[in-house]
Structure formats: structure tokens, C-alpha cells
XYZ file of C-alpha atoms in Angstrom:
626
model
C -83.453 -167.101 -86.264
C -83.942 -165.830 -89.713
C -85.668 -162.550 -88.438
C -82.870 -161.892 -85.995
C -80.304 -161.942 -88.772
C -82.769 -160.458 -90.802
C -80.601 -156.561 -89.889
C -77.398 -158.017 -88.880
C -75.323 -154.956 -90.792
C -77.481 -152.194 -88.891
C -77.982 -154.172 -85.536
C -73.478 -154.655 -86.036
C -73.377 -150.819 -86.359
C -75.372 -150.453 -83.705
C -73.884 -152.124 -81.551
C -70.982 -150.986 -81.960
C -71.568 -147.424 -81.166
C -73.903 -147.860 -78.325
C -71.064 -149.768 -77.385
C -68.099 -147.295 -77.257
C -70.840 -145.094 -76.655
C -70.939 -147.775 -73.274
C -67.152 -147.710 -72.635
C -66.590 -144.424 -70.367
C -69.425 -144.694 -68.983
C -69.206 -148.069 -66.989
C -65.678 -146.791 -66.308
C -66.110 -144.263 -65.038
C -69.547 -145.499 -63.239
C -67.702 -148.560 -62.125
C -65.029 -145.944 -60.020
C -67.833 -144.081 -58.670
C -69.557 -146.981 -56.973
C -66.281 -147.883 -54.859
C -65.676 -151.278 -56.901
C -63.598 -149.756 -59.392
C -63.546 -149.644 -63.566
C -63.743 -152.888 -63.840
C -67.091 -153.861 -61.899
C -68.202 -151.103 -64.610
C -67.803 -153.187 -68.034
C -68.798 -155.881 -66.350
C -71.590 -154.891 -65.472
C -71.655 -153.945 -69.174
C -70.485 -156.804 -70.443
C -72.885 -159.351 -68.821
C -76.037 -156.865 -68.448
C -75.860 -156.007 -72.215
C -75.379 -158.910 -73.893
C -78.272 -161.556 -71.088
C -80.560 -158.545 -71.094
C -80.785 -158.117 -75.046
C -80.984 -161.853 -75.879
C -83.914 -162.506 -72.733
C -85.625 -159.237 -72.253
C -88.667 -157.771 -74.412
C -87.725 -154.714 -75.957
C -85.268 -155.243 -78.941
C -83.433 -152.922 -79.112
C -82.248 -152.261 -75.438
C -78.825 -151.764 -74.578
C -78.847 -152.096 -71.041
C -76.161 -151.390 -68.845
C -74.292 -149.723 -65.774
C -76.656 -146.832 -65.744
C -76.816 -143.178 -63.466
C -79.265 -144.167 -61.171
C -78.195 -148.015 -60.186
C -74.615 -146.772 -59.779
C -76.033 -143.978 -57.055
C -77.527 -147.103 -55.056
C -75.205 -149.509 -55.835
C -72.543 -147.041 -54.176
C -74.411 -147.040 -51.053
C -74.893 -150.328 -50.601
C -71.365 -151.358 -50.939
C -70.347 -148.475 -48.428
C -72.611 -149.567 -46.084
C -71.716 -153.336 -46.366
C -67.869 -152.067 -46.400
C -67.955 -150.481 -43.163
C -70.074 -153.331 -41.792
C -66.145 -155.220 -42.759
C -64.077 -152.836 -41.125
C -63.750 -150.807 -43.966
C -61.764 -154.349 -46.573
C -63.516 -154.742 -49.489
C -61.861 -157.707 -49.959
C -63.945 -158.864 -46.911
C -67.068 -157.345 -47.698
C -66.910 -158.515 -51.897
C -69.182 -161.240 -50.987
C -71.642 -159.898 -49.130
C -72.098 -157.274 -52.015
C -71.913 -159.347 -54.718
C -74.753 -161.347 -52.641
C -77.063 -157.962 -52.772
C -76.808 -157.475 -56.300
C -77.483 -161.018 -56.812
C -80.501 -160.913 -54.843
C -81.742 -157.613 -57.209
C -82.002 -160.077 -59.937
C -83.355 -162.487 -58.878
C -85.987 -160.725 -56.942
C -86.546 -158.971 -60.568
C -87.239 -162.823 -62.566
C -89.522 -163.163 -59.496
C -91.683 -159.845 -60.212
C -91.138 -160.326 -64.674
C -93.008 -163.721 -63.170
C -95.349 -162.783 -61.621
C -96.584 -159.643 -63.908
C -95.479 -156.815 -62.135
C -94.297 -155.363 -65.031
C -97.113 -153.292 -66.465
C -97.870 -152.256 -63.155
C -94.573 -150.184 -62.135
C -96.344 -147.308 -65.030
C -98.386 -146.340 -61.602
C -95.953 -144.830 -59.202
C -96.076 -141.274 -59.025
C -94.114 -139.049 -61.318
C -92.803 -136.807 -58.356
C -91.648 -139.732 -56.220
C -89.441 -140.204 -60.043
C -88.725 -136.634 -60.445
C -87.379 -135.793 -57.087
C -85.231 -139.309 -57.104
C -83.566 -139.002 -60.161
C -82.853 -135.361 -58.950
C -80.640 -136.345 -56.451
C -79.467 -138.704 -57.842
C -78.059 -135.982 -60.136
C -77.402 -134.227 -57.615
C -75.800 -136.975 -55.791
C -73.272 -137.997 -58.431
C -72.406 -134.034 -58.603
C -71.355 -133.584 -55.748
C -69.298 -136.692 -54.446
C -67.266 -136.092 -57.905
C -66.549 -132.332 -57.198
C -63.093 -134.065 -54.308
C -62.079 -136.114 -56.818
C -62.246 -133.546 -59.459
C -60.482 -131.452 -57.374
C -57.717 -134.226 -57.155
C -58.640 -134.774 -53.207
C -58.941 -136.784 -51.824
C -59.760 -137.901 -47.581
C -57.935 -140.695 -47.373
C -54.898 -139.744 -48.142
C -55.405 -136.373 -46.063
C -53.281 -136.509 -42.779
C -54.641 -133.647 -41.131
C -57.916 -135.116 -42.303
C -57.549 -138.426 -40.969
C -55.615 -137.970 -38.274
C -57.928 -136.511 -35.395
C -59.768 -140.742 -35.956
C -56.874 -141.980 -34.790
C -57.993 -142.376 -31.145
C -61.244 -143.686 -32.399
C -59.522 -146.153 -34.862
C -57.250 -147.262 -31.861
C -61.174 -148.218 -29.929
C -62.451 -150.253 -32.173
C -59.464 -152.306 -32.929
C -59.534 -153.336 -29.536
C -62.791 -153.617 -29.682
C -62.529 -155.757 -32.616
C -60.106 -157.844 -30.504
C -62.597 -158.717 -28.110
C -64.564 -159.559 -29.707
C -62.615 -161.716 -32.175
C -61.596 -164.004 -28.515
C -65.165 -163.690 -26.567
C -66.294 -165.303 -29.787
C -62.942 -167.272 -29.861
C -63.976 -168.328 -25.482
C -60.069 -166.868 -24.312
C -61.370 -163.960 -23.257
C -60.751 -165.158 -18.943
C -58.999 -163.269 -16.406
C -56.169 -166.315 -16.437
C -55.864 -165.473 -19.920
C -55.593 -161.597 -20.075
C -51.973 -161.785 -20.301
C -53.031 -163.033 -24.235
C -55.454 -160.468 -24.604
C -52.447 -157.290 -23.515
C -50.319 -159.076 -25.366
C -52.068 -159.103 -29.274
C -53.188 -155.551 -28.148
C -49.722 -154.436 -28.460
C -49.241 -155.877 -31.174
C -51.380 -153.014 -32.431
C -48.524 -150.721 -34.810
C -49.225 -147.438 -35.969
C -49.652 -148.779 -39.589
C -52.433 -150.628 -38.611
C -53.982 -147.694 -36.634
C -53.554 -144.889 -39.847
C -55.407 -147.030 -41.627
C -58.588 -148.347 -39.809
C -57.865 -144.305 -39.305
C -58.177 -143.617 -42.821
C -60.611 -145.826 -43.327
C -62.744 -143.371 -40.831
C -61.685 -140.617 -42.597
C -62.943 -141.818 -46.010
C -66.089 -142.922 -44.714
C -66.618 -139.657 -42.856
C -66.248 -138.187 -46.098
C -68.819 -139.804 -48.301
C -71.964 -139.641 -49.470
C -73.245 -136.107 -50.424
C -73.110 -134.386 -46.496
C -69.216 -135.721 -46.110
C -68.280 -134.476 -49.752
C -69.513 -130.958 -47.931
C -68.186 -131.766 -44.272
C -64.737 -132.032 -46.285
C -64.792 -129.616 -49.168
C -63.087 -126.948 -47.588
C -59.776 -128.853 -47.005
C -60.526 -129.985 -50.900
C -60.884 -126.275 -51.379
C -57.264 -125.120 -50.010
C -55.262 -128.396 -51.368
C -56.335 -128.636 -55.591
C -54.258 -130.078 -57.398
C -54.931 -128.096 -60.290
C -53.763 -130.313 -63.072
C -56.135 -132.617 -61.766
C -58.879 -129.899 -62.097
C -56.985 -129.317 -65.378
C -57.593 -132.309 -67.006
C -61.120 -132.298 -65.549
C -62.906 -129.334 -66.503
C -60.963 -129.944 -69.571
C -62.769 -132.957 -70.194
C -65.712 -130.912 -69.331
C -65.502 -128.140 -71.908
C -64.813 -130.807 -74.823
C -68.129 -132.688 -73.711
C -70.015 -130.233 -74.331
C -68.610 -128.481 -77.075
C -67.632 -131.641 -79.228
C -71.748 -131.949 -79.311
C -71.846 -128.120 -80.712
C -70.203 -130.145 -83.806
C -71.196 -133.249 -84.539
C -73.408 -135.403 -82.425
C -72.587 -138.134 -84.942
C -69.166 -138.924 -82.905
C -69.790 -139.576 -78.452
C -68.577 -136.637 -77.442
C -68.234 -138.714 -74.099
C -65.612 -140.716 -75.962
C -63.960 -138.775 -77.846
C -62.852 -136.462 -74.049
C -61.960 -139.853 -73.256
C -59.442 -140.561 -76.342
C -58.266 -136.727 -76.628
C -57.390 -136.074 -72.520
C -56.384 -139.521 -71.575
C -54.424 -139.345 -73.979
C -52.692 -136.534 -74.262
C -51.515 -136.809 -70.793
C -50.272 -139.808 -71.329
C -48.094 -138.471 -73.654
C -46.860 -135.755 -72.308
C -46.107 -137.914 -69.462
C -48.042 -135.709 -67.625
C -47.658 -136.733 -63.002
C -51.811 -137.550 -62.624
C -53.466 -140.314 -60.227
C -55.097 -142.822 -63.266
C -57.993 -144.992 -62.946
C -57.528 -148.621 -60.635
C -55.324 -151.876 -63.026
C -58.198 -153.114 -65.193
C -57.236 -157.286 -65.096
C -56.210 -158.780 -67.579
C -58.010 -162.238 -69.101
C -61.740 -163.429 -69.759
C -64.263 -162.554 -66.327
C -63.945 -165.089 -63.856
C -67.157 -165.426 -61.262
C -66.688 -165.357 -58.054
C -67.784 -168.156 -56.118
C -66.962 -166.567 -52.662
C -71.024 -164.968 -52.767
C -70.982 -169.025 -51.780
C -68.442 -170.254 -49.996
C -68.590 -166.892 -47.462
C -71.296 -165.829 -47.801
C -73.906 -165.629 -44.284
C -77.335 -164.980 -44.365
C -77.187 -162.907 -41.527
C -75.121 -160.506 -43.179
C -77.970 -159.952 -45.777
C -81.067 -161.011 -44.592
C -80.977 -156.675 -43.974
C -80.226 -155.470 -47.226
C -83.308 -156.958 -48.466
C -85.477 -153.523 -48.370
C -82.484 -152.454 -49.916
C -82.376 -154.992 -53.103
C -85.589 -155.278 -53.483
C -85.460 -151.364 -53.931
C -82.693 -151.834 -55.911
C -85.052 -154.360 -58.069
C -87.383 -152.239 -58.501
C -85.582 -149.074 -59.782
C -83.982 -151.595 -62.302
C -87.581 -152.175 -63.464
C -88.588 -148.546 -64.235
C -85.104 -147.873 -65.411
C -85.839 -150.219 -68.035
C -89.377 -149.616 -68.546
C -88.728 -146.092 -68.699
C -86.532 -146.530 -72.051
C -89.061 -149.589 -73.409
C -91.137 -146.467 -73.765
C -88.935 -144.242 -75.462
C -87.525 -147.331 -78.328
C -91.167 -148.085 -78.890
C -91.843 -144.631 -79.455
C -88.426 -144.413 -81.873
C -89.416 -147.318 -84.136
C -93.300 -147.895 -83.940
C -93.142 -151.144 -81.616
C -94.308 -152.693 -78.522
C -92.029 -153.806 -75.711
C -92.984 -157.252 -73.382
C -92.873 -155.550 -69.975
C -92.505 -159.407 -67.967
C -90.088 -160.434 -70.901
C -88.296 -157.344 -70.319
C -88.085 -157.999 -66.331
C -87.024 -161.570 -66.608
C -83.892 -160.116 -69.237
C -82.956 -157.653 -66.488
C -82.531 -159.391 -64.129
C -80.459 -162.763 -65.568
C -78.168 -159.856 -66.950
C -77.669 -158.133 -63.297
C -77.796 -161.836 -61.708
C -75.137 -163.355 -63.758
C -73.330 -159.586 -64.370
C -73.119 -160.087 -59.647
C -71.503 -163.461 -60.190
C -69.133 -162.067 -62.405
C -68.102 -159.199 -60.281
C -70.070 -156.763 -62.116
C -72.212 -153.447 -61.130
C -76.356 -153.925 -61.321
C -77.286 -152.357 -64.486
C -81.054 -151.770 -66.669
C -82.012 -149.663 -69.614
C -79.609 -147.066 -70.429
C -81.623 -144.415 -72.883
C -78.659 -142.859 -74.901
C -76.965 -145.419 -75.536
C -80.919 -147.391 -76.513
C -81.391 -144.043 -78.805
C -77.939 -143.934 -79.721
C -78.428 -147.537 -81.037
C -81.964 -146.638 -82.682
C -80.637 -143.623 -85.067
C -77.166 -146.586 -86.027
C -79.501 -149.107 -87.687
C -80.643 -151.393 -84.713
C -83.794 -153.561 -84.800
C -82.576 -156.166 -83.197
C -81.830 -157.910 -79.812
C -78.224 -158.555 -82.053
C -77.178 -155.261 -81.363
C -77.143 -155.781 -77.544
C -75.550 -158.670 -78.449
C -72.509 -156.873 -80.733
C -72.654 -153.833 -78.320
C -71.177 -156.350 -74.743
C -68.595 -158.506 -77.218
C -67.430 -155.613 -78.226
C -66.843 -154.088 -74.936
C -65.549 -157.795 -74.118
C -63.359 -157.061 -76.958
C -61.955 -153.927 -75.607
C -61.204 -155.391 -71.927
C -58.994 -158.129 -73.424
C -57.418 -156.250 -75.842
C -56.984 -153.090 -74.439
C -57.046 -153.049 -70.796
C -53.473 -152.238 -69.970
C -54.308 -149.603 -71.525
C -57.835 -148.806 -70.248
C -55.136 -148.526 -67.102
C -54.031 -145.568 -68.105
C -57.270 -143.346 -68.244
C -57.090 -140.486 -65.189
C -59.306 -140.172 -62.678
C -60.211 -136.952 -63.305
C -61.350 -137.671 -66.757
C -63.975 -139.967 -65.425
C -64.651 -137.138 -62.583
C -65.021 -134.924 -65.387
C -67.280 -137.381 -67.103
C -69.540 -137.836 -64.464
C -70.252 -134.430 -63.702
C -71.470 -134.656 -66.823
C -73.561 -137.504 -66.391
C -74.927 -135.754 -62.646
C -75.607 -132.620 -64.502
C -77.793 -134.891 -67.819
C -79.428 -137.151 -65.340
C -81.677 -134.139 -62.914
C -85.449 -133.434 -64.231
C -84.989 -129.956 -65.260
C -88.447 -131.152 -66.977
C -90.110 -131.661 -63.631
C -88.188 -128.914 -61.453
C -89.622 -126.135 -64.954
C -93.044 -127.272 -64.132
C -92.858 -126.020 -60.172
C -93.983 -122.622 -60.307
C -97.024 -123.792 -62.678
C -98.518 -127.303 -60.862
C -102.011 -126.158 -59.389
C -101.377 -125.279 -54.880
C -104.252 -128.585 -53.557
C -103.982 -128.765 -50.147
C -103.424 -126.070 -47.336
C -99.732 -126.397 -44.594
C -101.275 -123.448 -42.222
C -101.410 -119.913 -43.293
C -99.698 -121.739 -46.694
C -101.142 -123.680 -49.787
C -98.554 -125.406 -51.770
C -99.039 -127.829 -54.449
C -99.039 -131.584 -53.315
C -97.386 -132.858 -56.154
C -94.825 -130.474 -55.146
C -93.869 -131.693 -51.701
C -93.774 -135.012 -52.231
C -90.899 -133.994 -54.566
C -88.976 -131.645 -52.877
C -89.731 -134.545 -50.033
C -87.560 -137.379 -52.257
C -85.236 -135.282 -53.862
C -83.815 -133.860 -49.797
C -84.119 -137.628 -48.439
C -82.295 -138.454 -51.583
C -79.350 -136.202 -51.645
C -78.907 -135.851 -47.095
C -80.086 -139.561 -45.740
C -80.985 -142.241 -47.730
C -81.978 -143.525 -51.284
C -83.876 -146.105 -50.176
C -86.026 -145.060 -47.847
C -86.384 -141.447 -49.467
C -88.385 -143.548 -52.440
C -91.073 -145.457 -49.921
C -91.380 -142.586 -48.433
C -92.908 -140.569 -51.285
C -94.492 -143.241 -51.822
C -96.151 -143.361 -49.015
C -96.645 -139.504 -48.988
C -98.188 -139.860 -52.681
C -100.075 -142.495 -51.847
C -102.387 -140.965 -48.922
C -102.649 -137.554 -51.209
C -104.085 -139.879 -53.814
C -106.027 -141.098 -51.456
C -107.003 -138.339 -49.747
C -107.583 -136.235 -53.525
C -110.209 -138.991 -54.394
C -111.960 -138.989 -51.131
C -112.743 -135.705 -51.467
C -113.408 -135.515 -55.500
C -115.510 -139.342 -54.429
C -117.298 -137.590 -50.795
C -118.387 -134.733 -53.151
C -120.072 -136.557 -56.396
C -121.229 -139.145 -53.120
C -123.665 -137.511 -50.791
C -123.519 -139.509 -48.855
C -122.631 -136.426 -46.778
C -125.804 -133.732 -47.238
C -129.286 -134.525 -45.577
C -130.525 -131.400 -45.978
C -131.043 -131.125 -49.545
C -132.055 -134.261 -51.358
C -134.048 -133.814 -54.278
C -136.590 -136.439 -54.917
C -136.284 -138.718 -57.479
C -138.553 -139.985 -60.548
C -139.952 -143.152 -58.460
C -140.324 -140.974 -55.537
C -143.249 -138.744 -56.689
C -146.214 -140.668 -56.351
C -144.943 -141.081 -52.484
C -147.868 -140.385 -50.182
C -147.161 -137.118 -47.966
C -149.229 -137.443 -44.964
C -146.250 -140.585 -44.823
C -143.040 -137.583 -45.067
C -142.995 -137.176 -41.341
C -142.942 -139.917 -40.394
C -140.925 -141.688 -43.000
C -137.147 -140.502 -43.661
C -135.471 -140.989 -48.096
C -131.818 -141.228 -48.024
C -130.503 -141.115 -51.027
C -126.441 -142.937 -50.671
C -124.887 -141.802 -54.449
C -121.074 -143.634 -54.805
C -118.739 -145.906 -52.783
C -119.311 -145.530 -49.291
C -115.075 -146.028 -48.556
C -113.430 -144.315 -45.792
C -112.892 -140.791 -47.865
C -116.779 -140.523 -47.050
C -117.397 -142.347 -43.496
C -116.821 -138.999 -41.884
C -119.142 -137.720 -43.671
C -121.648 -140.552 -43.647
C -120.757 -140.241 -39.643
C -123.691 -137.719 -39.497
C -126.549 -139.969 -41.147
C -127.759 -140.103 -37.039
C -128.237 -136.673 -35.700
C -129.869 -135.453 -38.908
C -131.962 -137.418 -39.389
C -135.713 -136.304 -37.317
C -136.596 -137.616 -34.335
C -140.118 -137.646 -35.379
C -139.009 -140.353 -37.719
C -139.548 -144.137 -37.251
C -138.524 -145.191 -40.726
C -135.532 -144.322 -42.601
C -135.347 -146.220 -46.015
C -131.613 -146.542 -47.765
C -131.112 -146.335 -50.871
C -127.575 -148.702 -52.119
C -128.701 -148.211 -55.943
C -125.746 -146.632 -56.971
C -123.697 -147.622 -53.942
C -121.454 -149.405 -56.459
C -118.675 -150.198 -53.949
C -117.931 -150.090 -49.731
C -114.370 -151.329 -48.103
C -114.464 -152.333 -44.621
C -114.297 -148.634 -43.627
C -117.361 -147.818 -45.280
C -119.075 -151.029 -43.398
C -118.282 -150.059 -39.207
C -119.937 -146.454 -40.604
C -122.687 -148.058 -42.314
C -122.454 -151.292 -38.919
C -122.733 -148.166 -36.197
C -125.086 -146.234 -38.278
C -127.523 -149.204 -38.087
C -126.118 -149.563 -34.456
C -127.530 -145.679 -33.604
C -131.009 -145.745 -35.626
C -132.101 -148.523 -33.818
C -131.450 -147.768 -30.227
C -133.583 -144.483 -31.749
C -136.438 -147.259 -32.408
C -135.539 -145.964 -36.422
C -136.217 -149.148 -38.486
C -134.474 -149.636 -41.776
C -135.359 -150.426 -45.230
C -132.324 -151.124 -47.461
C -133.489 -150.187 -51.513
C -132.161 -152.240 -54.440
C -128.555 -153.465 -52.492
C -126.366 -154.351 -54.989
C -124.216 -157.318 -54.555
C -120.465 -156.254 -53.738
C -121.839 -154.371 -50.324
C -124.322 -157.163 -49.691
C -121.806 -159.490 -49.749
C -119.781 -157.173 -47.080
C -122.710 -156.832 -44.347
C -123.701 -160.362 -45.094
C -119.726 -160.621 -43.618
C -120.184 -159.395 -40.129
C -123.471 -160.032 -39.901
C -125.630 -156.592 -40.364
C -127.396 -158.531 -42.758
C -129.773 -160.011 -40.920
C -128.936 -159.002 -36.921
C -129.606 -155.306 -37.513
C -131.441 -156.013 -41.698
C -133.304 -158.398 -41.801
C -134.092 -160.108 -45.448
C -137.907 -158.678 -44.870
C -136.194 -154.588 -45.108
C -134.354 -155.587 -48.132
C -136.464 -154.732 -51.182
C -134.914 -155.052 -55.087
C -137.629 -151.368 -55.415
C -138.586 -148.573 -53.783
C -142.627 -149.252 -55.061
C -142.128 -152.519 -53.304
C -141.030 -150.419 -50.563
C -143.567 -148.447 -49.945
C -145.942 -151.164 -50.555
C -144.706 -152.494 -47.330
C -144.563 -149.417 -45.646
C -148.406 -149.017 -46.641
C -148.868 -152.075 -44.695
C -146.575 -151.173 -41.878
C -146.826 -147.706 -40.512
C -149.734 -147.071 -38.004
C -151.980 -144.755 -39.331
C -151.611 -145.026 -42.614
C -155.438 -145.932 -43.245
C -156.676 -143.973 -41.617
C -154.468 -141.119 -42.666
C -154.569 -141.890 -46.388
C -158.700 -141.339 -45.747
C -158.529 -137.867 -44.425
């Protein structure tokens, strides 16, 4: 406890500064997610406090981040679509997915996964982060232009027929579940369908229209309409916000330019009485837990999102631990990765119970905290308390912030989150694979695949596909590398080892000696399978020296079995020399030893093997005497 308060003044200043930086981003991420600014604030408050209290990085400031918000946006949109476009109905399921992600992070930390997160390939992370930037940038163009597809009747009206069909289909499903859809009650079905009003149809059409315009593809699809219906006031507010954010940084970085832009533009718009679109109302009072997660939730609703929750948990882990590394470099300390995951999981779980967005360690906020004097976990807790005070005292004022201002802030976030370092390196990365007549870089391919799939299809699947491609390419490279060094492929270039110098020359036509250097695994089995074709037909014995074959996987095991079967068919006796424990264990499991190689044919040294050969090869004595 004494150490906790050893830097009280520095932690207080660092926490307050980091909280100020977090405020506009929390509001913007909340609006962008679809759950509203309150969700962003709640996420920042609870994650910052509990991740700091239980985490493994003393100076980490946590809260909603761009990557976590982008993935959450996809999850939220998908679940809302299954609940007929109703956020209220979908909210328990959404928060349950967030809760699952938090619990998964706790589990990952408890089983020690934290230290392995760093092995995720950089091209996957680079492509994903750049895609996050593109998604945020493109999707915020519409609100920056003051265009909202759900409110444009020329865009909504064509969805009316589909809306009518969907409403009628839902009525039929409800009656089927109630067991009343029978012939004698068909009049009741007709009566209920007659209750469908124009307002109901237009609401459903608006939901369908908004869904069609969501995401990058949807935003691009509706962009021509947006450009022909620009709200010039909203556009001006967004552009001024962007200019202040970039311009104020040139004056000073002591005061966060994002906060300056938020206060100046919002305050000016409010004082001048401009007719702008404000964000949703932020409720007053202390946040209360949402117990509907437990009362209205059905397991069948969340089951399809288990993998999505796991991806959210892993993304949060990567995001947090990368920030932890940055904090280590600045403070010359060492974070505890598994403890950090547990802290982040606790923070995300509690935030979900209160309706907050999931988050992770935030690099900019953490850097600001350290530069402002923060040194202990108390700084993250102070940042949380500041945001809570702002929520309780200034909620009604914050509700007057123009939506276009937050869109402008998010556009700058989207630009900054892209991995320019990775993009600049593309021309200089080694071209190491051939695709048809082209020679390309495997890392560039992975980066582009993840970038394109994340941007235009699905963030979750894109990361999975990127990891699979990266793993396959890595295995191919390692296989080629080990094959080039292992010498399991060439039988024509064998060089005599020192202890073979005195091997009787008279025996060389009947005895073939093969050296295996390096592991026999999936990357080298293709070359090893040529073994039987290259051994001379005149040979009666094949001596395979295995002292440098340290490892054999299942692919190598079956390749060895096939080779031994073929050699036995050709009446060639195989002798093993210096068989190491791991390959021996593998061969004993499927009875290669003793079915193909009896114990009598396994020797500790080449000298012992030579002695056995002299005793068993036909006409050995006569050949030696001649």
C-alpha cells in the first residue's frame, strides 16, 4: 500500500491528463459502435479502473480502443439484425458476448497464454490495424457529411416491399410458435396482418436501409446519395474539428488537441445557436448493472458468437500487451503479461455488466499518463474516477456535443491507427514465393489478404485466414530450410564420415550407407520418399545413420515406415545406427520397431554395426582375403 501512494501527486496528474484525453475518444467510440456515447463512457470508466487495479502493467490506461470498437461494431450490427433491428431487444445478447470475451481473457491469463501472444505474425497485425483505420475512416464519412441513410426517404422507400414481407413472415413465425396457425384460425392471421401500419412498415424499411448502408461496402454504396445531400453545416463542423486536431499539435502537445477541438467546436456551435445534430442524451446518475443479461438471455442466441467473443478477447489481449511493451520501454520496467490479461478480462467483464463497450490498453493514453508523471496503477484508477465525475456532473452538457465533431475526431483516429510502417516496407520486403510467372513477398500477400478481407468482408474471419496462411507459409519456409540442411534428399552426394574411412571397400557394393542430418518431418518427407528408388539394386544392406536426426513427426514416421516396407520387399536389410530417443519412441508406437527393425539391427556405434556386417554378409571372409 505504501508503494501504491509513493507517487501520489504524479499519479493524480497523470490520471487526470489521461482521463481528459480519453473523454472525447470514449464518446466517439460509443457513438461509432451503435450503442451510443454512454456505452463508450461506461467502458472507459470500468475498464480503466479494474484493469489498473488487477492488471500487470502499472502505468497502463485502458478503455475502448479503435480495434476493439471496430470489431464490436460488427458484433453489434450482426446481433441487432437478428432482433429485427431493435437495440433494446438485442442489448442483453450483445452485452453477454462482451461478458464472454472478458471471461475468456481471464481464462487466457490463468492458463498462461499471455507470453505467447507475441508470436502472432506482424503482417497479420499490420493488415488488421490498417483495415481498422480504413473501416473507421470510410464509415465516418457519412456522418461527417451530415447524411444518415435511415432518414433519407429516397433510400428507405425501395425497402418497403421487403419490409412488408419480413413483418408478415415474423407474424407467421410467432403464430407457429404459439400453435394457433391452423385453418380455422386463419382469420386471426389475416386480422393481425391488417394491423400492420404504414409507420410500422417504414420503421422496418428504415432498419433494412440502415443495415444495407452499414460497413465499408454499404458506406461506399450510399456515398453518391450522401454527396448529393450534403449538410454543409455538419461538414464544416467535422472539417474544423479535423483542422484543429492536426493544427493544435503544431503549437503544443502539452494539451490534448482532440480535447481542444471537442471543446472549441462544440462550445462555439452551442453558443452560436447553430442547428446541428447532437449526440444521444447521456443519462444522469451512477451507472447501474444490466441484469437483463441473466434474465432474458438464451444460450442459443450467443452460441454463434462464441468464436467472435474469442476473437474479441484475443484482439484485446494483443492490443493491451503491445501497449504494455511500450510502457516497459518508457519506464524501464517489466510487465506481467498473464496478470495483465486477467486484469483486462475483469475490466471488460464488469464493463459489460454495466452496458459498457469492451476495451484494451490504449497506447496514446498510456504514453500521456507516463509523460505526465504516472508511475503506479493508481494513475489508471484516477483516470476512471475523473470520467465518472464528468459523467455525473456534466452529462447533460456532454449531450449537446455535435455528432459531426465526433465524426471528425474518429476520422483522425482512423488515419492515425493505420500501420504506415508496414505499408512503407512493402517495396523492400524480400520476394520469396512464386505465384505463376510472378515472384512476390509472402509477408506482403498476408498483409494484403488480411487488409482486404477485414475491410470488405469480416474482421474475425480475416484474422483467422491470415493466421492460417502465415502458418502455412512459415511451415513451407521451415520445411525448405530444414530440407536444404538436413541432407535427407540426396543419396548421390554422400560424403564419408570420419569413422567410415576404414570401412572395407569390398563391402561397398553390397552395403549402402545413408546419413540423415536434421529432423524428418512434413517438410522433408517428400525428398525422403525417394530413398528406395535411389538405393542400388545390388545392395543387400542399407545402413541408416540417425545420430543427427533429433526429431521425427507423424509425417516423417509414416514416410519412414513406407520406405522400410519397400526396402523389405526388395530384400534389403536395414540397419539403424545411433537412433536417438524421440525418433525411437515414435517408431516403437506403431511397431516399426521391432516389426521392420528388430533390436538386433539397431547399433549404438558405426563400429559395432561394421562388426555385425562382417559377420553376416555372404562371402565376407573370402572377399577380405582376396
